[in-house]
Coordinates of C-alpha atoms and ligand atoms in Angstrom, one line a residue:
M1469 CA -7.1 17.9 -12.5
R1470 CA -3.5 16.6 -13.4
Y1471 CA -1.9 14.3 -11.4
L1472 CA 1.4 12.4 -11.0
V1473 CA 1.7 9.5 -9.2
T1474 CA 5.3 8.0 -8.4
G1475 CA 5.2 4.3 -7.6
G1476 CA 2.3 4.4 -10.1
A1477 CA 2.9 0.9 -11.8
G1478 CA 3.4 -0.7 -8.5
Y1479 CA 0.0 -2.5 -6.4
I1480 CA -1.6 0.1 -4.4
G1481 CA 0.3 2.5 -7.2
S1482 CA -2.3 1.2 -10.0
H1483 CA -5.3 1.2 -8.4
I1484 CA -4.5 4.9 -7.6
V1485 CA -4.3 5.4 -11.1
L1486 CA -7.6 3.8 -12.4
A1487 CA -9.3 6.0 -9.9
L1488 CA -8.0 8.7 -10.8
L1489 CA -8.4 8.4 -14.7
D1490 CA -11.9 7.1 -13.4
A1491 CA -12.7 10.5 -11.9
G1492 CA -11.8 12.0 -15.3
H1493 CA -8.3 13.4 -14.6
E1494 CA -5.3 13.1 -16.0
V1495 CA -2.5 10.8 -14.8
E1496 CA 1.5 10.6 -15.5
I1497 CA 3.6 7.9 -13.8
I1498 CA 7.0 7.9 -12.6
D1499 CA 8.4 4.3 -11.6
N1500 CA 12.0 2.9 -12.4
L1501 CA 9.9 -0.8 -12.5
S1502 CA 12.1 -2.1 -9.9
T1503 CA 9.0 -3.8 -8.5
G1504 CA 5.9 -2.4 -10.4
H1505 CA 5.0 -3.5 -13.8
R1506 CA 4.7 -2.0 -17.3
K1507 CA 1.4 -4.0 -17.9
A1508 CA 0.1 -2.2 -14.8
V1509 CA -0.2 1.1 -16.2
P1510 CA -3.3 1.4 -18.4
S1511 CA -2.9 2.8 -21.5
A1512 CA -4.5 6.5 -20.6
A1513 CA -1.5 7.4 -18.4
R1514 CA 2.1 8.3 -19.3
L1515 CA 4.5 6.0 -17.6
H1516 CA 8.3 8.1 -17.5
E1517 CA 10.4 5.1 -16.3
V1518 CA 12.5 7.1 -14.3
D1519 CA 14.1 6.6 -10.9
L1520 CA 13.2 9.4 -8.5
R1521 CA 16.5 9.8 -7.5
D1522 CA 17.7 10.9 -11.0
G1523 CA 17.1 14.9 -10.2
A1524 CA 17.7 15.9 -13.9
A1525 CA 14.8 13.6 -15.4
L1526 CA 12.2 15.1 -12.3
A1527 CA 13.5 18.5 -13.4
S1528 CA 12.5 17.6 -17.1
I1529 CA 9.1 15.8 -15.5
F1530 CA 8.2 18.6 -13.2
G1531 CA 9.1 21.5 -15.5
A1532 CA 6.6 19.7 -18.8
H1533 CA 3.6 20.8 -17.2
Q1534 CA 1.4 22.6 -14.1
W1535 CA 0.7 20.0 -11.4
D1536 CA -2.2 19.4 -9.4
G1537 CA -1.0 17.1 -7.3
V1538 CA 1.5 14.1 -6.3
F1539 CA 1.0 11.0 -5.0
H1540 CA 3.8 9.5 -3.6
L1541 CA 3.9 5.7 -3.6
A1542 CA 7.7 4.8 -4.9
A1543 CA 9.5 3.3 -2.0
L1544 CA 11.3 0.0 -1.2
S1545 CA 8.8 -1.8 1.7
I1546 CA 9.7 -4.9 2.7
V1547 CA 10.3 -5.0 6.4
G1548 CA 12.6 -7.8 6.7
E1549 CA 14.3 -6.9 3.6
S1550 CA 15.0 -3.3 5.4
M1551 CA 16.4 -5.2 8.5
R1552 CA 19.2 -7.1 6.9
D1553 CA 19.9 -3.8 5.2
P1554 CA 19.0 -0.7 6.8
L1555 CA 21.0 1.6 5.7
H1556 CA 20.3 0.9 2.0
Y1557 CA 16.8 1.7 3.1
L1558 CA 16.8 4.4 4.6
E1559 CA 19.3 5.9 2.2
H1560 CA 16.5 4.8 -0.2
N1561 CA 13.2 5.7 0.7
F1562 CA 14.7 8.9 2.3
T1563 CA 16.9 10.5 -1.1
S1564 CA 14.4 9.4 -3.4
S1565 CA 11.6 11.2 -1.3
L1566 CA 13.5 14.4 -0.8
N1567 CA 14.4 14.5 -4.5
L1568 CA 10.4 14.1 -5.3
I1569 CA 9.8 16.8 -2.4
R1570 CA 12.5 19.2 -2.9
S1571 CA 11.2 19.0 -6.9
C1572 CA 7.8 19.9 -6.0
T1573 CA 8.4 23.2 -3.7
Q1574 CA 11.1 24.1 -7.2
H1575 CA 7.9 23.8 -9.2
G1576 CA 4.7 25.4 -7.6
V1577 CA 3.1 22.0 -6.6
R1578 CA 0.7 22.6 -3.8
K1579 CA -0.9 19.0 -2.2
M1580 CA 1.1 15.6 -1.8
V1581 CA -0.5 12.9 -0.7
F1582 CA 2.4 10.2 1.0
S1583 CA 2.0 6.7 1.6
S1584 CA 3.0 6.1 5.1
T1585 CA 2.5 3.1 7.2
A1586 CA 1.4 1.0 10.3
A1587 CA 5.2 -0.1 10.5
L1588 CA 5.9 3.9 12.2
F1589 CA 3.6 2.1 15.2
G1590 CA 6.3 -0.6 16.2
G1591 CA 7.3 -1.2 19.8
P1592 CA 5.5 -2.8 23.0
D1593 CA 2.2 -4.9 21.7
R1594 CA -0.9 -2.6 21.5
H1595 CA -4.8 -3.1 22.7
G1596 CA -7.3 -1.5 20.9
A1597 CA -7.5 0.3 17.1
I1598 CA -4.7 2.9 16.8
T1599 CA -5.5 6.6 16.7
E1600 CA -3.0 9.2 15.5
D1601 CA -2.2 10.5 18.6
A1602 CA -0.1 7.0 19.5
A1603 CA 3.6 6.9 20.0
I1604 CA 5.4 6.9 16.7
I1605 CA 8.0 4.1 17.5
P1606 CA 8.9 2.1 14.2
G1607 CA 10.4 -1.1 14.7
S1608 CA 12.3 -1.2 11.2
A1609 CA 14.5 0.4 9.4
Y1610 CA 11.2 0.4 6.6
G1611 CA 9.0 2.3 9.3
E1612 CA 11.8 4.7 10.2
S1613 CA 12.5 5.9 6.6
K1614 CA 8.7 6.6 6.2
F1615 CA 9.0 8.4 9.7
F1616 CA 11.6 10.4 8.1
I1617 CA 9.8 11.4 5.1
E1618 CA 6.8 12.5 6.8
R1619 CA 8.7 14.9 9.1
T1620 CA 10.7 16.0 6.2
L1621 CA 7.1 17.2 4.8
H1622 CA 6.1 18.9 7.7
W1623 CA 9.2 21.2 6.9
A1624 CA 8.1 21.3 3.4
D1625 CA 4.8 22.9 4.7
Q1626 CA 6.1 25.0 7.2
V1627 CA 8.8 26.7 4.4
H1628 CA 7.6 26.2 1.3
G1629 CA 3.8 25.6 1.7
L1630 CA 3.5 21.9 0.1
R1631 CA 0.7 20.9 1.9
S1632 CA 0.7 17.0 2.7
A1633 CA -1.6 14.1 3.6
C1634 CA 0.6 11.1 5.5
L1635 CA -2.1 8.3 4.7
R1636 CA -0.8 5.7 7.1
Y1637 CA -2.2 2.4 5.7
F1638 CA -2.5 -1.2 7.8
N1639 CA -2.5 -4.0 5.0
A1640 CA -3.9 -3.2 1.2
A1641 CA -5.5 -6.3 0.2
G1642 CA -7.8 -7.3 -2.7
A1643 CA -7.9 -6.9 -6.4
D1644 CA -9.9 -4.2 -8.3
P1645 CA -13.0 -5.7 -8.7
D1646 CA -13.7 -5.1 -12.3
G1647 CA -10.0 -6.8 -12.9
R1648 CA -8.3 -4.6 -14.4
A1649 CA -5.1 -4.6 -12.0
G1650 CA -4.3 -6.6 -8.6
E1651 CA -1.6 -7.7 -6.4
D1652 CA 2.2 -9.2 -7.6
H1653 CA 4.8 -9.0 -5.9
K1654 CA 8.0 -10.6 -6.1
P1655 CA 8.6 -11.7 -4.1
E1656 CA 5.7 -12.1 -2.3
T1657 CA 5.7 -11.4 1.3
H1658 CA 1.7 -10.8 2.2
L1659 CA -0.5 -12.8 3.7
I1660 CA -3.8 -13.7 1.2
P1661 CA -1.5 -13.5 -2.2
L1662 CA 0.3 -16.5 -0.4
A1663 CA -2.4 -18.3 1.3
L1664 CA -4.3 -17.9 -2.1
D1665 CA -1.5 -19.7 -3.8
A1666 CA -1.0 -22.6 -1.3
M1667 CA -4.9 -23.4 -1.6
L1668 CA -4.4 -23.9 -5.2
H1669 CA -1.3 -26.0 -4.9
R1670 CA 0.8 -23.4 -6.5
R1671 CA 2.9 -23.4 -3.5
P1672 CA 3.3 -25.6 -0.3
A1673 CA 1.9 -25.1 2.8
L1674 CA 1.5 -21.9 4.1
Q1675 CA 3.9 -21.1 7.0
I1676 CA 2.0 -19.3 10.0
F1677 CA 4.0 -17.1 12.2
G1678 CA 3.5 -17.8 16.1
T1679 CA 0.3 -19.4 17.2
D1680 CA 1.2 -18.1 21.2
Y1681 CA 0.3 -14.7 20.8
E1682 CA -2.4 -13.3 23.4
T1683 CA -5.1 -13.3 20.6
P1684 CA -8.1 -15.1 20.5
D1685 CA -7.2 -17.9 18.1
G1686 CA -3.1 -17.1 19.3
T1687 CA -2.1 -15.7 16.0
C1688 CA -1.7 -12.1 14.8
I1689 CA -4.2 -10.0 13.8
R1690 CA -4.2 -6.9 11.0
D1691 CA -6.5 -4.9 9.4
Y1692 CA -6.8 -5.9 5.5
T1693 CA -8.3 -2.9 4.2
H1694 CA -9.6 -3.6 0.4
V1695 CA -6.9 -1.7 -2.1
S1696 CA -9.7 0.2 -4.2
D1697 CA -10.8 1.3 -1.3
I1698 CA -7.4 3.0 -0.1
A1699 CA -7.3 4.2 -3.9
A1700 CA -10.4 6.2 -3.0
A1701 CA -9.1 7.6 0.3
H1702 CA -6.8 9.5 -1.9
I1703 CA -8.8 11.5 -3.9
C1704 CA -11.3 11.8 -0.5
V1705 CA -8.4 13.5 1.0
L1706 CA -7.7 16.2 -1.4
D1707 CA -9.9 18.3 -0.2
V1708 CA -8.8 18.7 3.5
L1709 CA -5.2 19.6 1.8
D1710 CA -6.8 23.1 0.7
Q1711 CA -7.5 23.5 4.4
R1712 CA -4.2 22.3 5.9
S1713 CA -1.7 19.2 6.4
V1714 CA -2.8 16.0 7.5
A1715 CA -1.5 12.6 8.6
Y1716 CA -4.7 10.1 9.2
N1717 CA -4.0 6.1 9.8
L1718 CA -6.5 4.4 7.3
G1719 CA -8.4 1.4 7.5
T1720 CA -11.6 -0.8 8.4
G1721 CA -10.9 -1.0 12.7
T1722 CA -11.9 -4.6 12.2
G1723 CA -9.3 -7.1 13.2
H1724 CA -9.0 -10.0 11.5
S1725 CA -6.5 -12.8 12.6
N1726 CA -4.6 -14.8 9.9
L1727 CA -6.6 -17.7 11.1
D1728 CA -10.0 -15.9 10.1
V1729 CA -8.0 -15.0 6.4
L1730 CA -8.1 -18.5 5.7
K1731 CA -11.6 -19.6 7.1
S1732 CA -12.9 -16.7 4.6
I1733 CA -10.8 -17.9 2.1
A1734 CA -12.0 -21.3 2.5
R1735 CA -16.1 -19.5 2.5
V1736 CA -15.2 -18.1 -0.3
S1737 CA -13.3 -21.0 -2.8
G1738 CA -15.0 -23.6 -0.8
R1739 CA -11.2 -24.8 -0.6
D1740 CA -9.0 -25.4 2.6
V1741 CA -6.0 -23.6 2.7
P1742 CA -2.9 -26.3 4.1
W1743 CA -1.1 -24.7 6.8
H1744 CA 1.3 -25.4 9.3
A1745 CA 2.5 -23.5 12.4
A1746 CA 5.9 -21.9 12.3
E1747 CA 8.0 -19.9 15.2
R1748 CA 7.1 -15.7 15.6
R1749 CA 9.2 -13.7 13.8
A1750 CA 11.0 -11.1 15.3
G1751 CA 9.1 -7.8 15.8
D1752 CA 5.6 -8.9 14.5
P1753 CA 3.4 -7.1 16.7
S1754 CA 0.2 -9.4 17.8
G1755 CA -2.3 -6.9 16.6
L1756 CA -2.3 -4.2 13.9
V1757 CA -5.6 -2.5 13.5
A1758 CA -6.6 1.2 12.7
D1759 CA -8.8 3.6 14.4
A1760 CA -9.6 5.6 11.2
T1761 CA -12.4 7.9 13.0
S1762 CA -10.5 10.9 12.1
F1763 CA -9.8 9.8 8.3
T1764 CA -13.6 9.4 8.6
R1765 CA -15.3 12.1 10.1
D1766 CA -12.6 14.7 7.9
T1767 CA -13.4 13.3 4.6
G1768 CA -16.3 11.2 4.5
W1769 CA -14.7 8.3 3.3
T1770 CA -16.0 4.7 4.3
P1771 CA -14.7 1.4 2.8
R1772 CA -17.6 0.2 0.2
Y1773 CA -15.9 -3.5 0.7
A1774 CA -15.0 -3.6 4.2
A1775 CA -15.8 -7.2 4.6
I1776 CA -13.1 -9.7 4.5
D1777 CA -15.3 -12.3 2.4
Q1778 CA -15.2 -9.7 -0.2
I1779 CA -11.7 -8.5 0.0
I1780 CA -10.8 -12.1 -0.5
A1781 CA -13.3 -12.5 -3.7
T1782 CA -11.7 -10.2 -5.4
A1783 CA -8.2 -11.2 -4.4
L1784 CA -9.3 -14.7 -5.6
A1785 CA -10.5 -13.4 -8.9
W1786 CA -7.1 -11.9 -9.7
R1787 CA -5.2 -14.8 -9.0
A1788 CA -7.2 -17.2 -11.1
R1789 CA -7.2 -15.3 -14.1
H1790 CA -3.4 -13.8 -13.0
P1791 CA -1.9 -16.9 -12.0
D1792 CA 1.4 -15.7 -12.5
G1793 CA 0.4 -11.8 -12.0
Y1794 CA 1.4 -9.8 -14.8
G1795 CA 3.9 -12.0 -16.4
D1796 CA 1.5 -14.2 -17.9
A1797 CA -2.1 -13.9 -19.1
A1798 CA -2.8 -16.7 -21.0
R1799 CA -2.9 -19.4 -18.4
Q1800 CA -5.7 -18.8 -16.8
I1801 CA -7.1 -21.1 -13.7
D1802 CA -11.0 -21.8 -14.2
A1803 CA -12.7 -19.0 -11.6
A1804 CA -15.4 -20.5 -11.4
S1805 CA -13.8 -24.0 -10.6
V1806 CA -11.9 -22.1 -7.1
M1807 CA -15.1 -19.7 -5.8
R1808 CA -17.9 -20.8 -4.3
R1809 CA -19.5 -17.1 -5.0
Ligands
NAD2487 N1 0.8 -2.9 0.5 C1 0.9 -2.5 1.9 O1 0.0 -3.3 2.6 C2 1.1 -1.3 2.2 C3 1.2 -1.3 3.7 C4 1.5 0.4 3.8 C5 2.1 1.1 3.2 N2 2.5 0.9 2.0 C6 3.3 1.3 1.0 O2 2.2 2.4 -0.2 C7 3.4 2.1 -0.8 C8 2.8 1.2 -2.5 O3 3.3 -0.1 -1.8 P1 2.7 -0.9 -2.9 O4 2.2 -2.7 -1.8 O5 1.8 -0.7 -4.2 O6 4.2 -1.4 -3.5 P2 5.2 -2.0 -4.8 O7 6.4 -2.6 -4.4 O8 4.0 -2.7 -5.5 O9 5.0 -0.7 -5.7 C9 6.1 0.5 -5.1 C10 6.4 0.8 -6.8 O10 7.6 1.9 -6.3 C11 8.0 1.7 -7.3 N3 9.5 2.4 -7.1 C12 10.0 1.9 -6.5 N4 11.6 2.8 -5.9 C13 11.5 3.8 -7.0 C14 12.2 4.6 -7.2 N5 13.6 4.9 -6.6 N6 12.1 5.4 -8.1 C15 10.8 4.8 -8.9 N7 10.0 4.3 -8.8 C16 10.4 3.4 -7.6 C17 8.6 0.3 -7.5 O11 8.9 -0.3 -9.2 C18 6.8 -0.1 -7.8 O12 6.1 0.1 -8.9 C19 4.8 1.7 -0.9 O13 5.5 3.4 -0.4 C20 4.5 1.2 0.9 O14 5.7 1.5 1.9 C21 1.9 -0.4 1.9

């Protein structure tokens, strides 16, 4: 099969590209490299360095082949940034997705898998794992932009027969277990790479935002899902699209508090993470955990790397080999010196 991956030079996209290539598919990538990395693109995949808002460039890529499906990851995705400039986020994510969806309908593409998000479920604090029936109340312009796109995909199916799977990931984490790809966001906003860098003394002590939530240890709880498990889920869902369009919450169903993550890093590395308490951030829910029962039932997917220590071990191995991400592979840290196992 021949697939297009938008955002395939980014963190999650690069792992999906690897999963597709491992499964024997042909892969081409559309990425403007605004937050992605040329070095994250394997030699077996072709990169089109193109912005999705460039309609003419899309027409040429879509016209060149018959595509069996599109995986759509390209987006601006930093929640806080989206609240500083909400109109920019809404415009960028919506117009780039609209261009892509229109290209799919014009060129007879039948399947799209779309990167949606737990940020659809903002609003009041929720207790327990979140099912697909939960009310959608985006707590940010970023989450709202993803909801716009889910609704656009609904109409693209109704009118044009473009089947779509909206996969609402919770917190992607970890790195390719074979060390071929990993996380490199600049600026980094995710807890695990920030905590690893604090542990490695590559940045100051980690700030934990809020220690007075109504959770067992007072810190926020999130569902960390291994990025390679998220990648595998994208391939599992393709068969469901032969029948109908779907939207699923995707996660392990287990929540870990910020302090649980720091304890896991200490277990895996043998070193403590220096941290200090900071004020709560506006709009951070105390808990976000996915109920992925529907997804597992319909696709047979289960996470291979569900244990938090496995996730941390792969993230640490990547960080130790690539201290500056894709920018500098030369200055490696001796992984054995920071990994207990
Ligand atoms: N990382 C997470 O935990 C998480 C959680 C939920 C949802 N998501 C969603 O998953 C997707 C991937 O997230 P990520 O963490 O890999 O982000 P990322 O920033 O690493 O990857 C996004 C990629 O899209 C590219 N891109 C952005 N705008 C583009 C445009 N207009 N045209 C072409 N390319 C463009 C960037 O260069 C980058 O390579 C995003 O849609 C994000 O909203 C991520």
